[in-house]
Coordinates of C-alpha atoms and ligand atoms in Angstrom, one line a residue:
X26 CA 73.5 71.5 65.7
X27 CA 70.8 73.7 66.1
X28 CA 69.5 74.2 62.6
X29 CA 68.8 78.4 62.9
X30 CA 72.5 78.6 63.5
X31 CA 75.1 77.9 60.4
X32 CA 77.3 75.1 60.6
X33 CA 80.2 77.6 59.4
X34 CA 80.9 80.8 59.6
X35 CA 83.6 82.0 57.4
X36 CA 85.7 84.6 56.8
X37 CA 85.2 87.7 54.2
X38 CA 88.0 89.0 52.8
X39 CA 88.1 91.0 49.8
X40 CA 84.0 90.2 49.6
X41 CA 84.5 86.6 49.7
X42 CA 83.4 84.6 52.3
X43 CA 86.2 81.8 52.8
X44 CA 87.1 78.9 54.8
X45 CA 90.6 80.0 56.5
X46 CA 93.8 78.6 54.5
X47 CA 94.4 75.8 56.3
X48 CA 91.0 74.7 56.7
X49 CA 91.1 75.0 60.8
X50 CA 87.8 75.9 63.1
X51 CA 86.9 76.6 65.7
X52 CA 83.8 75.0 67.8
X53 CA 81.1 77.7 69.1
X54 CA 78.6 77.0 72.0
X55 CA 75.4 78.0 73.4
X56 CA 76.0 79.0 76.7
X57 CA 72.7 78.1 77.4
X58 CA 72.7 74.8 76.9
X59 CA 76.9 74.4 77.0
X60 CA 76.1 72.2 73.2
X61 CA 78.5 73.4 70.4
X62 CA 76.0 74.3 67.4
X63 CA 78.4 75.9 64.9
X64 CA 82.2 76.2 63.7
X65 CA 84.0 78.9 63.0
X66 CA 86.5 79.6 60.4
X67 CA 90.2 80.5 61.8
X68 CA 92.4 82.8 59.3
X69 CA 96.1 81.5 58.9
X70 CA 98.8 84.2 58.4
X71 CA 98.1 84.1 54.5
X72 CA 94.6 85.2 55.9
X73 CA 95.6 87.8 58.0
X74 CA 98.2 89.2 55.0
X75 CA 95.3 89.2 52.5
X76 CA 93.2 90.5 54.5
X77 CA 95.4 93.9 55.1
X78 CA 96.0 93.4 51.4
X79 CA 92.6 93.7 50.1
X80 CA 91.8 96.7 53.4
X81 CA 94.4 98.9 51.7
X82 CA 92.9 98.3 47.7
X83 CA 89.7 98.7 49.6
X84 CA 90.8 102.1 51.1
X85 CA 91.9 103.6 47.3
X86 CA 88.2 103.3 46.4
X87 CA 86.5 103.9 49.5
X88 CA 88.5 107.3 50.1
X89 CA 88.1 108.7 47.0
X90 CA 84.2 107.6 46.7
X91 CA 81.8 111.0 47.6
X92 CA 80.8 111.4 51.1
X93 CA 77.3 111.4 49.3
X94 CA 77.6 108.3 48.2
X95 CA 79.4 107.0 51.2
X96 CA 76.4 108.0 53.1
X97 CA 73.6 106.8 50.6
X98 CA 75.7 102.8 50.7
X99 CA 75.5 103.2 54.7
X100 CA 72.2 104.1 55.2
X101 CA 71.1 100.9 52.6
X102 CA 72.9 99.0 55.2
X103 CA 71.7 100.2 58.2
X104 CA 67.9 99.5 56.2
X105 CA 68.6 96.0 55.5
X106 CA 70.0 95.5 59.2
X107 CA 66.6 96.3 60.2
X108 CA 64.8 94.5 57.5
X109 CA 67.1 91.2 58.9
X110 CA 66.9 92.2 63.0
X111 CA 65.0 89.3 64.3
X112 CA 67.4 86.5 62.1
X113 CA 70.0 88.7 63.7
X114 CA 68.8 89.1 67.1
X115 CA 68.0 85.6 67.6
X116 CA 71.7 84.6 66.7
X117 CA 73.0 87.2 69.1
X118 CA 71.0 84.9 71.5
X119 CA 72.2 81.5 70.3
X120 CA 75.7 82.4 70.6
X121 CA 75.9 85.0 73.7
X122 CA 73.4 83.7 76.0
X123 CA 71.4 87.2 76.4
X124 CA 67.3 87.9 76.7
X125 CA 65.7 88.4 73.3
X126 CA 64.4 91.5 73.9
X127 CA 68.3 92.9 74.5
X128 CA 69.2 91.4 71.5
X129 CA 66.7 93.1 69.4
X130 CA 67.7 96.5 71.2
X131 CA 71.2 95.5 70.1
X132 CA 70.6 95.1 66.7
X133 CA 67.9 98.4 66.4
X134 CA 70.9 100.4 68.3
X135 CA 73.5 99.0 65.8
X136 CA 71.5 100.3 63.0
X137 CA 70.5 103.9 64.5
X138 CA 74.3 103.9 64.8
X139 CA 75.2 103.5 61.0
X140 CA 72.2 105.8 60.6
X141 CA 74.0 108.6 62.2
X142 CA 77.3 107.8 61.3
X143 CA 76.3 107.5 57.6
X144 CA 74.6 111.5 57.9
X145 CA 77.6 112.7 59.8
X146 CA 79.8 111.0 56.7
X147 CA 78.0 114.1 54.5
X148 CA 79.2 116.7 57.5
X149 CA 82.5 116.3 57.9
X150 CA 83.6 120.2 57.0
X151 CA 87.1 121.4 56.6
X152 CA 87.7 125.0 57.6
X153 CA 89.8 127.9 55.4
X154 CA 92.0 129.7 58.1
X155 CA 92.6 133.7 57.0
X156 CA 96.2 133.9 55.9
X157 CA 99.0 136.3 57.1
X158 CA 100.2 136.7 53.0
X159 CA 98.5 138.2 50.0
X160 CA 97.7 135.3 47.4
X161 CA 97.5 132.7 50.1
X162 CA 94.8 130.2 51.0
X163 CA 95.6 127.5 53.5
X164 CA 92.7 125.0 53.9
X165 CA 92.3 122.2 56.4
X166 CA 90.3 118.7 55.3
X167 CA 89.8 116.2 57.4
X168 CA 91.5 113.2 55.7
X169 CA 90.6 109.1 56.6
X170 CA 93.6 108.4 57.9
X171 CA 93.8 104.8 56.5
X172 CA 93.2 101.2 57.0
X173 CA 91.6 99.9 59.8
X174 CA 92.4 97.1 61.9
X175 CA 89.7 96.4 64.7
X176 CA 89.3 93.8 67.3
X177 CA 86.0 93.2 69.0
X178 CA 84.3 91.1 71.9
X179 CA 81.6 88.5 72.1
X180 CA 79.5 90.9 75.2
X181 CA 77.6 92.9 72.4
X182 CA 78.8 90.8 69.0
X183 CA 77.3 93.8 67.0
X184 CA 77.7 96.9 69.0
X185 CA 80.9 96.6 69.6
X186 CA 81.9 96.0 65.9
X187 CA 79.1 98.4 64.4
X188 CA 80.8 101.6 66.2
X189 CA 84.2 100.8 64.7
X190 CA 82.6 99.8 61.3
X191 CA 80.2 103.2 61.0
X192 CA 82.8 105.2 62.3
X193 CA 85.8 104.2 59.9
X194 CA 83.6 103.9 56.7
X195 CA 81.8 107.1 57.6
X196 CA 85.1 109.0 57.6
X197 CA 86.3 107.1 54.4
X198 CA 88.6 104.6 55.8
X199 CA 88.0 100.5 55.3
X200 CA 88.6 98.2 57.9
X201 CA 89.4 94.8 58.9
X202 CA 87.5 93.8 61.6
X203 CA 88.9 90.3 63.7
X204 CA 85.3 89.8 65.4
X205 CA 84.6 87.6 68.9
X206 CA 85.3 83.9 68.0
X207 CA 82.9 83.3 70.7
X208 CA 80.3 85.3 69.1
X209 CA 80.8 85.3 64.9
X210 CA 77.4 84.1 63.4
X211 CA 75.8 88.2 64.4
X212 CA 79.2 89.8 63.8
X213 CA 79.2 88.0 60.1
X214 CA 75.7 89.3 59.5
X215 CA 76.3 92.7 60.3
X216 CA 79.4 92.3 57.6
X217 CA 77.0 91.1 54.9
X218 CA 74.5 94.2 55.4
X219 CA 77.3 96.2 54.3
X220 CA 78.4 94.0 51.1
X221 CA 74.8 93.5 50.7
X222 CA 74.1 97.1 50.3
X223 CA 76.7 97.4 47.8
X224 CA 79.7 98.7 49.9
X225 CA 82.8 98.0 47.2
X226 CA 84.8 94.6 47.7
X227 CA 88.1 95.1 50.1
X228 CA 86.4 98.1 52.1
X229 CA 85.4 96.0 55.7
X230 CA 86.8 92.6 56.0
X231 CA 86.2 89.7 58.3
X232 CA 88.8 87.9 60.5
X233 CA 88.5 84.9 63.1
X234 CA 91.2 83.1 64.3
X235 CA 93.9 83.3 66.7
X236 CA 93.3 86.7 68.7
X237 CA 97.1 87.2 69.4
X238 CA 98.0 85.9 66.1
X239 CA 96.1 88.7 64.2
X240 CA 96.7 91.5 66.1
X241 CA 100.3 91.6 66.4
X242 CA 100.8 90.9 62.3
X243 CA 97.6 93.7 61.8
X244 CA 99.6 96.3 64.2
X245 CA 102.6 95.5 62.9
X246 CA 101.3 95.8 59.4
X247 CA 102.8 98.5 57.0
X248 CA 98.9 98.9 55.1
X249 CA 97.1 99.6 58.5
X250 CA 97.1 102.9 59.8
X251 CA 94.8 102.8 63.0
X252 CA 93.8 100.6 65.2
X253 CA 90.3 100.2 67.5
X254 CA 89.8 97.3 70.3
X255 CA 87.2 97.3 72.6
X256 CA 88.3 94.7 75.6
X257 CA 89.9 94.0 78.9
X258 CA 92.3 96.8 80.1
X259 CA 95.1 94.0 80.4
X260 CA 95.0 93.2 76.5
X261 CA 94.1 97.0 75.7
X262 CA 97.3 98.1 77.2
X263 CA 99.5 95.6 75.5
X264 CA 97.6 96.4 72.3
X265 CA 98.2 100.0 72.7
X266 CA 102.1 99.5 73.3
X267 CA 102.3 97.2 70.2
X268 CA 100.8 100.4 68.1
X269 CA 103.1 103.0 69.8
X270 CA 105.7 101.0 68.5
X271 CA 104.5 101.4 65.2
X272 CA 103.6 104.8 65.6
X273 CA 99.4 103.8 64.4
X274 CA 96.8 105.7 66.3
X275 CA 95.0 103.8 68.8
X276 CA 91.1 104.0 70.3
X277 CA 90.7 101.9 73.2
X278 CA 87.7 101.2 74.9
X279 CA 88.5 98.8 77.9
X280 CA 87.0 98.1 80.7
X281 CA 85.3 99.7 83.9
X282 CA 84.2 99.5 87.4
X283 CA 81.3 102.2 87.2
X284 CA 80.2 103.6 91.0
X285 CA 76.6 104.2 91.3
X286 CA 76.1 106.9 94.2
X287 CA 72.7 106.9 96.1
X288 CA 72.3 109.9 97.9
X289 CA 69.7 110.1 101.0
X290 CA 67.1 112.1 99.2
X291 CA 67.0 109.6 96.5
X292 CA 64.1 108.0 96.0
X293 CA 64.7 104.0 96.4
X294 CA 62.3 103.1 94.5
X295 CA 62.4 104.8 91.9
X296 CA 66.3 104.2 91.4
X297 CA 66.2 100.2 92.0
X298 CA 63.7 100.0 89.5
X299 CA 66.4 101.2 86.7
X300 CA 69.7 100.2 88.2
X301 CA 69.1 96.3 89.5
X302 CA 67.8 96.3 85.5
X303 CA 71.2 97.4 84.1
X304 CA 73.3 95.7 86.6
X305 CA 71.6 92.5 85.5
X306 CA 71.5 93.4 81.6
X307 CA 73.5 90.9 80.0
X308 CA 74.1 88.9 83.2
X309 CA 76.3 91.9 83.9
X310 CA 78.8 91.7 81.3
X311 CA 78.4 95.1 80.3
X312 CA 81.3 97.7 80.0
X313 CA 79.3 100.2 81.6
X314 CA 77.4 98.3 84.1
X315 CA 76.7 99.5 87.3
X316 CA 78.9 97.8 89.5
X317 CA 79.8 99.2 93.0
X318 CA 76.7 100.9 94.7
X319 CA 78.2 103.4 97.3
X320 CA 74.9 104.5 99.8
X321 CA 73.8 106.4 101.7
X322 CA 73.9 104.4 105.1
X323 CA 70.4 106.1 106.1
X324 CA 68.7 104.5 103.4
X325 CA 71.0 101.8 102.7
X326 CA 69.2 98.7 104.1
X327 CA 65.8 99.9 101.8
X328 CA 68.0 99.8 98.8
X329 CA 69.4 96.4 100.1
X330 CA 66.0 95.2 100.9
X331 CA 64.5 96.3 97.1
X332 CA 67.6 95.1 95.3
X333 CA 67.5 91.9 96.9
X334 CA 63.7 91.5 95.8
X335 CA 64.6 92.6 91.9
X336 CA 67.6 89.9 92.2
X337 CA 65.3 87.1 93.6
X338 CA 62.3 88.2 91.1
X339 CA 64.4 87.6 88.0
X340 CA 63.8 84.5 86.1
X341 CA 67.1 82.6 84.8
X342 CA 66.7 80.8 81.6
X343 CA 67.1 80.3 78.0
X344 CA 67.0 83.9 76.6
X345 CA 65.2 82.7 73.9
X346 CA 62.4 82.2 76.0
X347 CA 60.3 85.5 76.2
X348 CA 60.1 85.0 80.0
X349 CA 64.0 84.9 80.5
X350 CA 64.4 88.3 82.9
X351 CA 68.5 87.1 82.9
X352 CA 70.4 84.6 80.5
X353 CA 74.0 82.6 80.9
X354 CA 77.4 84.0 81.3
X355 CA 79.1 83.3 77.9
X356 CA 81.0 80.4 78.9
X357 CA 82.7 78.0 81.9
X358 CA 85.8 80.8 81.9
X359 CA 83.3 83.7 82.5
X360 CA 81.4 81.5 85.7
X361 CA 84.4 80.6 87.3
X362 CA 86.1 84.1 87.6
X363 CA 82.5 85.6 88.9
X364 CA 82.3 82.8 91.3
X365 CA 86.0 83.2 92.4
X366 CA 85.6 86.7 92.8
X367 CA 82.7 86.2 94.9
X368 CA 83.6 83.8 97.4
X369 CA 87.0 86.5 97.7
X370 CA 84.4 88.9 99.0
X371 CA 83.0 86.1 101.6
X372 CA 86.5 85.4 102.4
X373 CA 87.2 88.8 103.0
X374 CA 83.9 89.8 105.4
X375 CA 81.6 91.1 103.1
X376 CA 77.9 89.0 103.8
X377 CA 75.7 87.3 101.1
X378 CA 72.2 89.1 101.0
X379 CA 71.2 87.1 97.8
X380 CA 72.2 84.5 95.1
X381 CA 76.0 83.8 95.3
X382 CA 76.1 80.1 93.5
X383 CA 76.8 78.5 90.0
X384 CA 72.9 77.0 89.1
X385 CA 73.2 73.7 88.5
X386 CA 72.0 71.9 85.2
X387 CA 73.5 72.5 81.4
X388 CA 74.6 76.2 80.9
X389 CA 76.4 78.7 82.2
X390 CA 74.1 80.0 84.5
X391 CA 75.2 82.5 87.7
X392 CA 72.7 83.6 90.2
X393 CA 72.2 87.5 90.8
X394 CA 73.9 88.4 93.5
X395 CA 73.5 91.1 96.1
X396 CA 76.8 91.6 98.5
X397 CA 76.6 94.0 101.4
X398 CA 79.4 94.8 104.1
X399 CA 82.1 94.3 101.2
X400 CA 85.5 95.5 102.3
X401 CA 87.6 98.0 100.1
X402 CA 90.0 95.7 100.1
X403 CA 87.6 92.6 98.5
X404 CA 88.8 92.1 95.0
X405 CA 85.2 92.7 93.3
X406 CA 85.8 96.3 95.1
X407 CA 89.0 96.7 92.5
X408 CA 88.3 94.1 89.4
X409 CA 85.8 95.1 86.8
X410 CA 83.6 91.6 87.8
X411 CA 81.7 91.4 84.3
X412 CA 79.3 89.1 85.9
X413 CA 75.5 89.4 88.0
X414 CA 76.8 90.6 90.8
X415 CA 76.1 94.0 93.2
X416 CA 78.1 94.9 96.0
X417 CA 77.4 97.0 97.7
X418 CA 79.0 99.6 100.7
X419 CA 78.0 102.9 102.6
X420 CA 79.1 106.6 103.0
X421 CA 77.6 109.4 105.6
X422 CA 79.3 112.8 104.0
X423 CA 78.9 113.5 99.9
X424 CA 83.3 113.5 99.8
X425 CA 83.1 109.9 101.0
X426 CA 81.4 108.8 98.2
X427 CA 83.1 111.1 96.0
X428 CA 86.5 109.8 97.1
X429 CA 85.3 106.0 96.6
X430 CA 84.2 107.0 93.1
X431 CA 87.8 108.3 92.2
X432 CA 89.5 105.3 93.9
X433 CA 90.5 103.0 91.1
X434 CA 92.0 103.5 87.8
X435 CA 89.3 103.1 86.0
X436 CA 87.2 105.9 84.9
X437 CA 84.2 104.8 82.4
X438 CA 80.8 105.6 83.5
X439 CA 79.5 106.7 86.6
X440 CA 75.9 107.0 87.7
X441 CA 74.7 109.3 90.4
X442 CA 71.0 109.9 92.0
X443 CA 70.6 112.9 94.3
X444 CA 68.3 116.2 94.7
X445 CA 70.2 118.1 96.8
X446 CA 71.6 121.0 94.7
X447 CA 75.1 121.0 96.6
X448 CA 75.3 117.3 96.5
X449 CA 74.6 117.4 92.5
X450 CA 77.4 120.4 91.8
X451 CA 79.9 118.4 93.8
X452 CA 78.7 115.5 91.5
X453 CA 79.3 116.9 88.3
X454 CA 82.3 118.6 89.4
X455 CA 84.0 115.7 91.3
X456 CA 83.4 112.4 89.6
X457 CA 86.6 111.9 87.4
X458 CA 84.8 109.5 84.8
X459 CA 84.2 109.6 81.0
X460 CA 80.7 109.4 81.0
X461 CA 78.3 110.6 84.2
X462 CA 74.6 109.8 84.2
X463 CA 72.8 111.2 86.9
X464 CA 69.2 110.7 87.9
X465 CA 68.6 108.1 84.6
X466 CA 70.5 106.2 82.6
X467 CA 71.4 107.2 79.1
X468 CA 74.9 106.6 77.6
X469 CA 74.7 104.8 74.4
X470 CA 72.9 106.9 71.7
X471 CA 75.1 107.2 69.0
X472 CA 75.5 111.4 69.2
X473 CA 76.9 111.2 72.6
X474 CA 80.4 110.4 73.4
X475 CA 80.9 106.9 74.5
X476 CA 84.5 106.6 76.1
X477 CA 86.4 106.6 79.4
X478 CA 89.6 107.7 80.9
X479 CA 92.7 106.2 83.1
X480 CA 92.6 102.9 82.8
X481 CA 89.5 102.1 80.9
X482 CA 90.8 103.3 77.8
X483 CA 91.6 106.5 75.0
X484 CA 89.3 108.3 73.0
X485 CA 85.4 108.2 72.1
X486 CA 83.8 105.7 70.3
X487 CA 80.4 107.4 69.5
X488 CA 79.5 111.2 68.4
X489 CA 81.3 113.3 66.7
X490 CA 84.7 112.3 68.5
X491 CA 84.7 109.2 67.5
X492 CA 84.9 110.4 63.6
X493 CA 87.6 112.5 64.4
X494 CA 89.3 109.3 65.5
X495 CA 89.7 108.1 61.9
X496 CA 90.7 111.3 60.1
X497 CA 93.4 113.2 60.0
X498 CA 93.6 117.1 59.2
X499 CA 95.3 117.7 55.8
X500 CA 96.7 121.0 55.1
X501 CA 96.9 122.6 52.2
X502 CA 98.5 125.9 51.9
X503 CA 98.7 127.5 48.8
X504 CA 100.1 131.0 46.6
X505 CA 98.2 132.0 43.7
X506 CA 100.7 132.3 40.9
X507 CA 99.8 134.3 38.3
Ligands
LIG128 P1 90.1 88.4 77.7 O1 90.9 89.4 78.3 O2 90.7 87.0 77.4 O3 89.6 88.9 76.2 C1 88.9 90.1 76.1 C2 88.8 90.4 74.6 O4 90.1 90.6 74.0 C3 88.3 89.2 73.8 O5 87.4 89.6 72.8 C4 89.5 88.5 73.2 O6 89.3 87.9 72.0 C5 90.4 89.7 73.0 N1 91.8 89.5 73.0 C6 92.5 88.8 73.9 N2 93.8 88.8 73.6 C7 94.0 89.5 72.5 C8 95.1 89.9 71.7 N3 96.3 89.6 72.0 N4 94.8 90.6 70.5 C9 93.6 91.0 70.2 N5 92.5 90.7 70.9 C10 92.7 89.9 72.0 O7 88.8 88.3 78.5 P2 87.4 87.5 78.3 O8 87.3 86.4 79.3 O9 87.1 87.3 76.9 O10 86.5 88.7 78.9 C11 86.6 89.0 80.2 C12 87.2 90.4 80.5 O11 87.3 91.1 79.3 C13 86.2 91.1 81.4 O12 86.6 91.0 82.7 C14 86.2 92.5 80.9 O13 87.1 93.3 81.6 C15 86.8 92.4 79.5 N6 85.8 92.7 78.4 C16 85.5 94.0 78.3 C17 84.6 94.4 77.3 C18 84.2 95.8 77.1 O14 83.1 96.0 76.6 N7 85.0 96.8 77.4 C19 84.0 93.4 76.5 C20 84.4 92.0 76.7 C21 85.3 91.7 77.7

């Protein structure tokens, strides 16, 4: 076992770390390599029960602590995240496979993220509504609405936890958190910052285990009030039907297909240079990555032509290695679905410009690949891929494109490039996504909205939306008496 990675990583529940009641783990690799170099702790049902337990004592204290305070715990937190970011950053990379340098930026972003969430805890206002009696004052206070129970993935082991964990604590709520089994050394970490800073005991707990297991006894659970999963749009949707049935609020951030139009006045250049870097970010297992490039067919065999040189130029490796340009898919599961939806694609018509195969060796290594001539009908056209692959198709008029945007039922992010005033006002008017980015990239700073629609998923999970998702507004109306 590698010796900068634990040999267990345990559970927290009501602030202490244990092993889970029956003593079961489970292994955890480095996709790099394919070697398992830790264990992880899986909760039994006693877990699971204790763990809503100690959530709802956590909640008593938590709610009625000051926002001030609430704020001041938050921001220690978000401190010693940074203070910890490389031990932290290099176990994102142990355990997920991605570059360094993108785990450093995950674990700076996490913190910025408690950062904000921790100032906005010190800004969340009521508002006094003028009353149609004498004597009467009715006031409106947002309220946490309870206990949290949240269920996060192994793509971003900290991002996708820390924007649940900011936002519930931030609006006074605790949480129990069931983190990625692949991925639990990082998640863990981030858990201690908050315990570390002095967070009271019972306020965010730590689950692994049995995914199925712990969701449907969390939902189902009388202590939790709200639930939050980031994940496929399969497991989302059943998620979501197990909380109607319980009538607990739901957030669900699922998963995408983003479009990336390239109008003719783009400038080629300029836009492979950022989008072949975000469709490769994380081996492309990225919510929000780019994923089906629709082009202009007058400059469509440039943008072929520089996307295939980015793809080539990129150097596969460990990403602990500082010259890694792309790391490993997270495991065998992961390589096999990219590789079957790729040779779909070559089944169906669409021709290889670049990469295509599994690499040989130890690890779970993909090649970036470029697709061109890629029928509608292919299914990397209609399945969110979540791997290094860019297909990419053609349009003549600005509606086309449009049209091939609104296609699916997905509706995360989309990404446009155009100069043409007409084409950019049928842009912003037309594209039916969450989040449109057009001529950059920039989604992910925690005061902007982070959420989609349709299929990939309800409600925001950054900005001030995404507090709103964990309060409730109280009423209080009330006649002076005299
Ligand atoms: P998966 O569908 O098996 O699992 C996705 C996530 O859901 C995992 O974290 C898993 O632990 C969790 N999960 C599965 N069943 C659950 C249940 N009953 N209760 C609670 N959690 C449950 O897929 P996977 O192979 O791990 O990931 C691949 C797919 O998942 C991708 O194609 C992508 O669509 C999606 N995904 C999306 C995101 C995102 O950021 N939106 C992140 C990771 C995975």
């Amino acid at each position: 076992m590698s010796n900068e990675y634990p040999d267990l990583i345990r559970l927290c529940i009501g602030g202490e770390r244990r092993t889970g009641g029956d003593g079961q783990t489970l292994p955890v690799e480095n996709p790099a390599t394919g070697e398992v170099i830790g264990r992880v702790a899986a909760a039994t049902a006693g877990d699971t029960e204790a763990a809503a337990q100690s959530s709802a004592r956590g909640f008593r204290e938590w709610s009625a602590t000051p926002a001030f305070r609430r704020y001041g715990l938050m921001r220690d937190a978000a401190r010693l995240l940074r203070e910890r970011a490389e031990t932290v950053a290099r176990l994102i990379t142990l355990e997920q496979g991605k570059p360094l340098r993108e785990a450093r930026a995950e674990v700076a972003l996490a913190s910025d993220l408690i950062e904000w969430f921790a100032e906005e805890a010190r800004r969340l206002y009521g508002r006094v509504i003028p009353s149609r009696q004498e004597g009467v004052t009715q006031t409106v206070m947002p309220h946490p609405v309870g206990p949290t129970a949240a269920f996060t993935p192994w793509n971003f082991p900290i991002n996708q936890a820390v924007r649940k964990v900011s936002a519930a604590l931030a609006a006074g709520c605790s949480i129990v958190l069931k983190g990625p089994e692949e991925t639990p050394a990082s998640c863990a970490e981030l858990v201690q910052a908050f315990h570390d800073a002095g967070v009271p005991v019972g306020v965010v707990n730590l689950l692994y285990g049995n995914p199925a297991d712990i969701s449907s006894a969390l939902i189902a659970h009388p202590a939790i009030r709200k639930i939050s999963f980031t994940g496929s749009t399969a497991v989302g949707k059943h998620l979501a039907s197990l909380a109607g049935r319980h009538m607990k609020r739901a957030t669900m951030e699922l998963g995408g297909h983003s479009p990336v139009i390239v109008t003719r006045d783009a400038d080629v250049a300029a836009v492979i240079e950022l989008i072949a870097a975000a469709k490769f970010r994380n081996a492309g297992q990225v919510c929000v990555s780019p994923t089906r490039f629709i082009v202009h067919e007058d400059i469509a065999a440039d943008f072929t032509e520089a996307f295939v040189a980015k793809a080539r130029a990129l150097t596969l490796g460990s990403g602990l290695d500082e010259a890694t340009g792309m790391g490993p898919l997270v495991n065998e599961k992961r390589r096999a679905a990219v590789r079957s939806i790729v040779a779909d694609a070559l089944d169906r018509g669409a021709r290889l410009a670049s990469g295509g195969a599994p690499v040989d060796g130890p690890g779970y290594f993909f090649e970036p690949t470029v697709l061109v001539d890629v029928p509608v009908s292919a299914r990397i056209m209609n399945e969110e891929p979540f791997g290094p692959v860019a297909p990419i198709v053609t349009f003549a008029e600005i509606e086309e494109a449009v049209a091939e945007t609104n296609r699916l039922d997905y509706g995360l992010a989309a990404y446009a490039f155009a100069r043409d005033p007409q084409d950019l006002a049928r842009l912003r008017s037309g594209v039916e996504a969450g989040m449109l980015t057009i001529n950059h990239l920039g989604l992910s700073h925690p005061e902007l909205p982070f959420g989609g629609i349709k299929d990939s998923g309800i409600g925001s999970e950054g900005g001030e939306e995404a507090l709103e998702a964990y309060t409730y507004p109280r009423l209080v109306t009330e006649r002076a008496i005299a």
